[in-house]
Amino acid sequence: MSLSADVAATLQPGFVGAHLPAWLERAHGGGLVSVCLYGDNVSDGGGLTALCAALHDRMPGVLLAVDEEGGDVTRLHYPAGSPAVGNAVLGRLDDEGTTRDAAAAIGEELTAYGIGLDLAPVVDVNSSPDNPVIGVRSFGAEPDSVGRHGAAWVEGLQSTGVLACAKHFPGHGDTVVDSHHGLPRLDVPLDLLRARELAPFRAAVAAGVASVMTSHIVVEALDPERPATFSPAVLAVLRDELRFTGVIVSDALDMAGASAQTGIPDAAVRALAAGVDLLCLGSRTTEERYAGVHAAVLDAARSGRLAPERVTEAAERVRSLAARAATSLSRPPVAPTRPTPQELPAEVVARAFRVTDEARRWISRPGPVCVVQVDSVANLAVGQVVWGPAALAAVVDESAVPPGARVAVVARAVGAGHAAHAVVQRLRNAGHDVVLVECGWPRGGADVETFGGSPAVARALLAVLRGEVSA
């Protein structure tokens, strides 16, 4: 392969729209191996069938990737919401078989589209309740639980032939800045980093995870100057200490934590130099952006700023990953032996909920139940996906609550200044019996905590509020 083709093999663009743009075909002819799909690529009628078929037909051998985490982060079910409960619920149920089969169910969906790489699971330990970007995408706040369920998720997904990607190395859970918008910093002692952040990645590597995604965070104990994506010292931990030999994937380089100061082309050069193999360019890559990144990397390799051998090494890993996915997807998927997430009954999902004594009393009281859902801004990883009881058309406007009704006010990330508190107070002042429901990661003060907002979780929540199942 030429150096230009090797550069192309390290790039993973996304694109806007439900139709294959001609420039992607041209890029494929020049060596492009992988394309990432996003919610923007879902057609108006829902689904990705026609688009994926076109990609495989006109770009033979392409490795399609997607962020299908299940729960709050979904692309296959954008924007209607995922039928999977999500990682935080799975972690609280604490049945590794259920987690394994939840991932296998996602894998079976992906194989139908010919998607060979799932940029999941999240194996960050969500040790900070105020984390604005991980939250219920995590299996929990304890490294042992996250490691066990992360490994089970990897095994379940890869049993279907779809390859997994553990993220966001070396751990994004103890941060309070969203790397889509800024540059988080993780300042913990090295021994704590190894015991908490690194432990789930070690478990994922032991489970045979095919790829690992870096995070755009500064890890003070390893490299106080450079974010992990651009730090040879951080990536050396993954290669040398965790003995990972697969593909290292960058988180999207259009995120502020990666490129706000330098631009995407320079970020791409620095990530490759640090040891990243596959560069995720983001959901809105255009032909001009792709060409600019390709030119910058090629120029850096030709000028000596970036070793050509590093580019070739990365390209060979990516091509091997694509070949492995193509071979795996040609085999029949392994059918799960336990219920899939779609089949998990409400009484099982409800076991993951946390319910106060006051909420139990509220549930036992007579009278009609109304649900008022308060808008909550989602992070960019989630996007504009419907969530909570609103996804099931089971809510009413605050002004339409009838006299005498018991009211559940539902929201996400209910911190001290959240608008849900004012809604609760107004309804109580109007004489209603009110409980507050948290569908995100709990931050304290809610009467019911569901640890997720997908339609699968919302269905169980409604059953609990109506007294049909116990939590």
Coordinates of C-alpha atoms in Angstrom, one line a residue:
M1 CA 0.0 0.0 0.0
S2 CA 1.1 3.6 -0.6
L3 CA 1.7 6.0 2.2
S4 CA -1.4 7.9 1.1
A5 CA -3.5 4.7 1.3
D6 CA -2.1 4.0 4.7
V7 CA -3.1 7.5 5.9
A8 CA -6.6 6.9 4.6
A9 CA -6.9 3.6 6.4
T10 CA -6.3 5.4 9.8
L11 CA -9.3 7.7 9.3
Q12 CA -12.9 7.0 10.3
P13 CA -15.3 9.7 9.1
G14 CA -18.9 10.1 9.7
F15 CA -21.3 12.1 7.4
V16 CA -24.6 13.8 7.4
G17 CA -27.7 12.3 5.9
A18 CA -29.3 8.9 5.0
H19 CA -27.6 8.6 1.6
L20 CA -24.1 7.6 0.7
P21 CA -22.1 10.7 -0.4
A22 CA -20.0 10.3 -3.5
W23 CA -16.9 11.6 -1.8
L24 CA -16.9 8.6 0.6
E25 CA -16.7 6.2 -2.4
R26 CA -13.8 8.2 -3.7
A27 CA -12.1 8.1 -0.3
H28 CA -12.6 4.3 -0.2
G29 CA -10.9 4.1 -3.5
G30 CA -8.0 5.9 -2.0
G31 CA -7.7 3.5 0.9
L32 CA -10.4 4.4 3.4
V33 CA -11.4 1.3 5.5
S34 CA -13.9 2.4 8.1
V35 CA -17.0 4.7 8.4
C36 CA -18.9 5.5 11.5
L37 CA -22.7 5.9 11.5
Y38 CA -24.6 8.3 13.8
G39 CA -28.2 9.3 14.6
D40 CA -28.1 11.7 11.7
N41 CA -27.8 8.8 9.3
V42 CA -31.1 7.2 10.3
S43 CA -33.7 7.8 7.6
D44 CA -37.0 9.6 8.2
G45 CA -38.8 6.3 8.2
G46 CA -36.4 4.9 10.8
G47 CA -33.6 2.4 10.3
L48 CA -30.3 2.2 8.4
T49 CA -31.0 -0.8 6.1
A50 CA -30.8 1.0 2.8
L51 CA -27.8 3.0 3.7
C52 CA -25.8 0.1 5.1
A53 CA -26.7 -1.9 2.0
A54 CA -25.4 0.9 -0.2
L55 CA -22.2 1.2 1.8
H56 CA -21.4 -2.5 1.5
D57 CA -22.4 -2.6 -2.2
R58 CA -20.4 0.5 -3.3
M59 CA -17.5 0.3 -0.7
P60 CA -16.6 -3.5 -0.6
G61 CA -14.9 -4.5 2.6
V62 CA -15.9 -1.4 4.5
L63 CA -15.8 -1.7 8.3
L64 CA -19.0 0.0 9.6
A65 CA -18.9 1.3 13.1
V66 CA -21.6 2.7 15.4
D67 CA -22.1 3.8 19.0
E68 CA -24.8 1.4 20.0
E69 CA -24.4 1.2 23.8
G70 CA -28.0 0.4 24.6
G71 CA -30.0 2.4 27.0
D72 CA -29.6 6.2 26.7
V73 CA -27.1 6.1 23.8
T74 CA -28.5 4.5 20.7
R75 CA -28.0 5.0 17.0
L76 CA -30.1 2.1 15.6
H77 CA -33.1 3.3 17.5
Y78 CA -32.6 7.0 16.9
P79 CA -34.6 9.1 17.9
A80 CA -37.3 6.8 19.2
G81 CA -35.2 5.3 22.0
S82 CA -33.6 2.0 22.7
P83 CA -35.4 -1.2 23.7
A84 CA -32.4 -2.0 25.9
V85 CA -32.2 -1.0 29.5
G86 CA -28.7 0.3 29.5
N87 CA -25.5 -0.3 31.5
A88 CA -26.4 1.2 34.9
V89 CA -29.6 -0.9 35.1
L90 CA -27.6 -4.0 34.1
G91 CA -25.0 -3.2 36.7
R92 CA -27.6 -2.9 39.4
L93 CA -29.3 -6.1 38.4
D94 CA -25.8 -7.7 38.8
D95 CA -26.5 -10.8 36.7
E96 CA -23.6 -11.2 34.3
G97 CA -25.6 -13.6 32.2
T98 CA -28.2 -10.9 31.6
T99 CA -25.5 -8.4 30.7
R100 CA -23.9 -10.9 28.3
D101 CA -27.2 -11.5 26.6
A102 CA -28.1 -7.9 26.5
A103 CA -25.0 -7.3 24.5
A104 CA -25.6 -10.3 22.3
A105 CA -29.1 -9.0 21.5
I106 CA -27.5 -5.7 20.3
G107 CA -24.9 -7.6 18.3
E108 CA -27.6 -9.6 16.5
E109 CA -29.2 -6.3 15.5
L110 CA -25.9 -5.0 14.2
T111 CA -25.2 -8.1 12.2
A112 CA -28.4 -7.6 10.3
Y113 CA -27.1 -4.3 9.1
G114 CA -23.6 -5.6 8.5
I115 CA -22.1 -3.3 11.2
G116 CA -18.9 -5.0 12.3
L117 CA -17.6 -2.6 15.1
D118 CA -19.7 -1.4 18.0
L119 CA -18.0 1.5 19.9
A120 CA -19.1 0.0 23.2
P121 CA -19.2 -0.8 26.0
V122 CA -18.5 2.1 28.3
V123 CA -16.3 0.7 31.1
D124 CA -15.7 4.0 32.9
V125 CA -16.3 3.8 36.7
N126 CA -18.8 6.6 37.4
S127 CA -17.3 7.6 40.7
S128 CA -18.5 11.2 40.4
P129 CA -22.3 11.6 40.7
D130 CA -22.0 15.0 39.0
N131 CA -20.3 13.5 35.8
P132 CA -22.1 15.3 32.9
V133 CA -21.3 12.8 30.2
I134 CA -20.9 9.2 31.6
G135 CA -23.6 8.7 34.2
V136 CA -26.0 5.9 33.4
R137 CA -23.8 4.8 30.5
S138 CA -21.6 3.3 33.2
F139 CA -22.2 -0.1 34.9
G140 CA -21.7 1.6 38.2
A141 CA -19.5 3.3 40.7
E142 CA -17.4 0.3 41.8
P143 CA -14.5 -1.0 39.7
D144 CA -15.2 -4.7 40.4
S145 CA -18.8 -4.5 39.2
V146 CA -17.9 -2.4 36.1
G147 CA -15.1 -4.8 35.3
R148 CA -17.3 -7.9 35.6
H149 CA -20.1 -6.5 33.6
G150 CA -17.9 -4.8 31.0
A151 CA -16.2 -8.2 30.4
A152 CA -19.6 -9.9 30.1
W153 CA -20.8 -7.3 27.6
V154 CA -17.7 -7.7 25.5
E155 CA -18.1 -11.5 25.5
G156 CA -21.8 -11.2 24.6
L157 CA -21.3 -8.8 21.8
Q158 CA -18.3 -10.5 20.2
S159 CA -20.1 -13.9 20.4
T160 CA -22.3 -12.6 17.5
G161 CA -19.3 -11.6 15.4
V162 CA -19.5 -7.9 16.1
L163 CA -16.3 -6.5 17.6
A164 CA -16.4 -4.4 20.8
C165 CA -14.6 -1.3 21.8
A166 CA -14.0 -0.6 25.6
K167 CA -14.1 3.2 26.3
H168 CA -13.0 5.8 27.4
F169 CA -9.4 4.9 28.3
P170 CA -8.0 5.4 30.9
G171 CA -11.3 6.3 32.6
H172 CA -13.7 9.3 32.2
G173 CA -15.9 8.5 35.3
D174 CA -14.3 10.8 37.9
T175 CA -14.6 14.0 35.9
V176 CA -17.1 16.9 36.1
V177 CA -16.4 18.4 32.7
D178 CA -17.9 17.1 29.4
S179 CA -15.0 16.5 26.9
H180 CA -17.4 17.4 24.1
H181 CA -17.2 21.0 25.4
G182 CA -14.0 21.3 27.4
L183 CA -10.9 19.5 28.7
P184 CA -11.5 17.5 31.8
R185 CA -8.7 16.7 34.2
L186 CA -8.4 13.6 36.4
D187 CA -6.1 14.3 39.4
V188 CA -5.9 11.1 41.5
P189 CA -2.9 9.2 42.8
L190 CA -1.4 6.5 40.5
D191 CA -2.4 3.7 42.8
L192 CA -6.0 4.8 42.8
L193 CA -5.9 5.2 39.1
R194 CA -4.7 1.6 38.7
A195 CA -7.2 0.2 41.2
R196 CA -10.2 2.1 40.0
E197 CA -10.0 3.5 36.5
L198 CA -7.7 0.9 34.9
A199 CA -9.3 -2.2 36.5
P200 CA -12.3 -2.5 34.1
F201 CA -10.0 -2.0 31.1
R202 CA -7.8 -4.8 32.3
A203 CA -10.9 -7.0 32.6
A204 CA -12.0 -6.0 29.1
V205 CA -8.6 -6.8 27.6
A206 CA -8.6 -10.2 29.4
A207 CA -12.1 -10.8 27.8
G208 CA -10.5 -10.3 24.4
V209 CA -11.9 -6.9 23.5
A210 CA -11.0 -6.1 19.9
S211 CA -10.4 -2.3 20.4
V212 CA -10.1 0.4 23.0
M213 CA -11.2 4.0 22.7
T214 CA -9.2 6.8 24.2
S215 CA -10.6 9.8 26.1
H216 CA -9.8 13.5 25.7
I217 CA -8.9 14.0 29.4
V218 CA -5.7 15.0 31.1
V219 CA -4.6 12.3 33.6
E220 CA -2.3 14.1 36.0
A221 CA -0.5 11.0 37.3
L222 CA 0.5 9.9 33.8
D223 CA 0.9 13.0 31.7
P224 CA -0.1 16.4 33.2
E225 CA 0.3 18.2 29.9
R226 CA -1.4 16.1 27.2
P227 CA -4.9 14.6 27.0
A228 CA -4.9 10.8 26.9
T229 CA -5.6 10.6 23.1
F230 CA -2.3 12.5 22.5
S231 CA -0.2 11.1 25.2
P232 CA 2.4 8.4 24.5
A233 CA 2.8 7.9 28.2
V234 CA -0.9 7.1 28.7
L235 CA -1.1 4.8 25.7
A236 CA 2.0 3.0 26.8
V237 CA 0.1 2.0 29.9
L238 CA -2.5 0.4 27.7
R239 CA 0.1 -1.4 25.5
D240 CA 2.8 -2.3 28.0
E241 CA 1.0 -2.6 31.4
L242 CA -2.4 -4.0 30.2
R243 CA -0.8 -5.9 27.3
F244 CA -3.4 -4.8 24.8
T245 CA -2.5 -5.7 21.2
G246 CA -5.6 -4.6 19.4
V247 CA -6.7 -1.4 17.7
I248 CA -6.6 1.9 19.6
V249 CA -9.5 4.2 18.5
S250 CA -9.7 7.9 19.3
D251 CA -12.8 9.4 20.7
A252 CA -14.2 11.9 18.1
L253 CA -11.6 14.5 17.2
D254 CA -14.2 17.2 16.6
M255 CA -14.8 17.3 20.3
A256 CA -13.5 20.4 22.1
G257 CA -11.3 18.4 24.4
A258 CA -9.4 17.2 21.4
S259 CA -9.3 20.0 18.9
A260 CA -10.6 23.3 20.2
Q261 CA -7.1 24.7 20.5
T262 CA -5.4 23.1 17.5
G263 CA -8.0 22.1 14.9
I264 CA -8.8 18.5 13.8
P265 CA -5.9 18.1 11.3
D266 CA -3.3 18.8 13.8
A267 CA -5.1 16.7 16.4
A268 CA -5.1 13.8 14.0
V269 CA -1.3 14.0 13.6
R270 CA -0.7 14.2 17.3
A271 CA -3.0 11.2 18.0
L272 CA -1.3 9.0 15.5
A273 CA 2.1 10.0 16.8
A274 CA 1.0 9.1 20.4
G275 CA -0.1 5.6 19.3
V276 CA -3.7 5.8 18.2
D277 CA -4.5 3.6 15.2
L278 CA -8.0 4.6 14.1
L279 CA -9.0 8.3 14.1
C280 CA -12.7 9.0 14.7
L281 CA -13.3 12.3 12.8
G282 CA -16.9 13.0 14.0
S283 CA -20.4 12.9 12.8
R284 CA -20.3 15.9 10.5
T285 CA -17.2 15.1 8.4
T286 CA -17.4 16.7 5.0
E287 CA -15.3 16.0 1.9
E288 CA -13.3 19.2 2.7
R289 CA -12.6 18.2 6.3
Y290 CA -11.6 14.7 5.3
A291 CA -9.2 16.0 2.7
G292 CA -7.7 18.5 5.1
V293 CA -7.1 15.8 7.7
H294 CA -5.7 13.4 5.1
A295 CA -3.3 16.1 3.7
A296 CA -2.1 17.1 7.2
V297 CA -1.3 13.5 8.2
L298 CA 0.4 12.8 4.9
D299 CA 2.5 16.0 5.0
A300 CA 3.5 15.1 8.6
A301 CA 4.6 11.6 7.6
R302 CA 6.5 12.9 4.6
S303 CA 8.2 15.7 6.5
G304 CA 9.4 13.5 9.4
R305 CA 7.1 15.1 12.0
L306 CA 5.2 11.7 12.1
A307 CA 7.1 8.5 11.4
P308 CA 5.8 6.8 8.3
E309 CA 6.3 3.5 10.1
R310 CA 3.8 4.6 12.7
V311 CA 1.2 5.3 10.0
T312 CA 1.8 2.0 8.3
E313 CA 1.6 0.1 11.7
A314 CA -1.8 1.8 12.5
A315 CA -3.1 1.1 9.0
E316 CA -2.2 -2.5 9.2
R317 CA -4.0 -2.9 12.5
V318 CA -7.1 -1.3 11.1
R319 CA -7.1 -3.4 8.0
S320 CA -6.8 -6.5 10.1
L321 CA -9.7 -5.4 12.3
A322 CA -11.8 -4.9 9.2
A323 CA -10.9 -8.3 7.9
R324 CA -11.7 -9.9 11.2
A325 CA -15.1 -8.3 11.3
A326 CA -15.8 -9.4 7.8
T327 CA -14.9 -13.0 8.6
S328 CA -16.9 -13.0 11.9
L329 CA -20.0 -11.5 10.3
S330 CA -20.0 -14.3 7.7
R331 CA -20.8 -16.8 10.5
P332 CA -24.3 -17.4 11.9
P333 CA -24.8 -15.4 15.1
V334 CA -24.9 -17.2 18.4
A335 CA -28.5 -17.2 19.8
P336 CA -28.8 -15.9 23.4
T337 CA -29.9 -18.5 26.0
R338 CA -31.4 -15.9 28.4
P339 CA -34.1 -13.3 27.8
T340 CA -32.9 -10.4 25.6
P341 CA -33.3 -6.8 26.9
Q342 CA -36.5 -6.5 24.9
E343 CA -37.9 -9.5 26.8
L344 CA -36.9 -8.5 30.3
P345 CA -40.2 -8.1 32.2
A346 CA -41.0 -5.0 34.1
E347 CA -40.7 -6.7 37.5
V348 CA -37.1 -7.6 36.6
V349 CA -36.1 -4.2 35.4
A350 CA -37.7 -2.6 38.5
R351 CA -35.3 -4.5 40.7
A352 CA -32.7 -2.0 39.6
F353 CA -34.7 0.9 40.9
R354 CA -34.1 2.7 44.2
V355 CA -37.4 3.7 45.9
T356 CA -37.8 5.6 49.1
D357 CA -40.3 4.7 51.8
E358 CA -42.3 7.9 51.0
A359 CA -42.5 6.8 47.4
R360 CA -43.8 3.4 48.5
R361 CA -46.5 5.1 50.5
W362 CA -47.3 7.3 47.5
I363 CA -47.7 4.2 45.3
S364 CA -50.0 2.6 47.8
R365 CA -52.4 5.5 48.0
P366 CA -55.6 5.6 46.0
G367 CA -56.3 8.0 43.1
P368 CA -55.3 8.5 39.5
V369 CA -51.6 8.8 38.6
C370 CA -50.3 11.5 36.2
V371 CA -46.7 11.8 35.0
V372 CA -45.2 15.2 34.2
Q373 CA -41.8 15.0 32.4
V374 CA -39.5 18.0 32.7
D375 CA -37.1 18.7 29.8
S376 CA -33.5 17.9 30.6
V377 CA -30.6 18.8 28.3
A378 CA -28.9 15.7 27.0
N379 CA -25.1 15.5 26.4
L380 CA -24.0 15.2 22.8
A381 CA -23.3 11.5 23.2
V382 CA -27.0 10.9 23.8
G383 CA -28.3 13.4 21.3
Q384 CA -31.9 14.1 20.7
V385 CA -33.4 10.7 21.6
V386 CA -36.8 10.6 23.3
W387 CA -36.7 9.2 26.8
G388 CA -38.7 8.5 29.9
P389 CA -42.5 8.1 29.9
A390 CA -42.7 10.7 27.2
A391 CA -41.2 8.1 24.8
L392 CA -44.3 6.0 25.5
A393 CA -46.7 9.0 25.2
A394 CA -47.6 8.5 28.8
V395 CA -47.2 12.1 30.1
V396 CA -49.4 15.2 30.6
D397 CA -48.5 18.8 30.7
E398 CA -48.2 20.4 34.2
S399 CA -51.2 22.6 33.4
A400 CA -53.4 19.6 32.5
V401 CA -53.0 17.7 35.8
P402 CA -56.6 17.0 37.0
P403 CA -57.6 17.8 40.6
G404 CA -56.9 15.0 43.0
A405 CA -54.3 13.3 40.9
R406 CA -51.1 11.9 42.3
V407 CA -48.2 13.2 40.3
A408 CA -44.8 11.8 39.4
V409 CA -42.4 14.5 38.2
V410 CA -39.8 12.8 36.0
A411 CA -36.4 14.4 35.0
R412 CA -32.8 13.6 34.5
A413 CA -29.6 14.8 36.2
V414 CA -31.7 16.5 38.9
G415 CA -29.2 18.7 40.6
A416 CA -29.9 21.5 43.0
G417 CA -30.9 24.0 40.4
H418 CA -32.9 21.7 38.2
A419 CA -36.3 23.0 36.9
A420 CA -38.0 19.8 38.2
H421 CA -37.8 21.1 41.8
A422 CA -39.9 24.2 40.9
V423 CA -42.4 21.9 39.1
V424 CA -42.7 19.7 42.2
Q425 CA -43.3 22.7 44.4
R426 CA -45.9 24.3 42.2
L427 CA -47.9 21.0 42.1
R428 CA -47.6 20.5 45.8
N429 CA -48.8 24.1 46.3
A430 CA -51.8 23.2 44.1
G431 CA -52.7 20.3 46.5
H432 CA -51.2 17.4 44.7
D433 CA -49.4 14.4 46.2
V434 CA -46.1 14.5 44.3
V435 CA -43.0 12.3 44.0
L436 CA -39.8 13.2 42.1
V437 CA -38.3 10.6 39.8
E438 CA -34.7 10.6 38.6
C439 CA -34.1 8.9 35.3
G440 CA -30.4 9.8 35.1
W441 CA -27.5 9.1 37.5
P442 CA -28.8 9.9 41.0
R443 CA -27.6 13.2 42.5
G444 CA -29.7 13.0 45.7
G445 CA -33.2 14.1 46.6
A446 CA -35.3 12.0 44.3
D447 CA -38.0 9.6 45.6
V448 CA -37.5 7.1 42.8
E449 CA -34.3 6.5 40.9
T450 CA -34.4 4.4 37.8
F451 CA -30.7 4.6 36.6
G452 CA -31.8 5.0 33.0
G453 CA -34.3 6.7 30.7
S454 CA -34.8 4.4 27.7
P455 CA -38.3 3.2 26.8
A456 CA -37.5 -0.2 28.3
V457 CA -36.8 1.5 31.6
A458 CA -39.8 3.9 31.3
R459 CA -42.1 0.9 30.8
A460 CA -41.0 -0.6 34.1
L461 CA -41.2 2.8 35.8
L462 CA -44.9 3.3 34.8
A463 CA -45.7 -0.2 36.1
V464 CA -44.1 0.7 39.5
L465 CA -45.9 4.0 39.7
R466 CA -49.2 2.4 39.0
G467 CA -48.6 -0.3 41.6
E468 CA -48.5 -3.1 39.0
V469 CA -45.1 -4.3 40.0
S470 CA -42.9 -3.8 43.1
A471 CA -39.4 -2.2 43.1

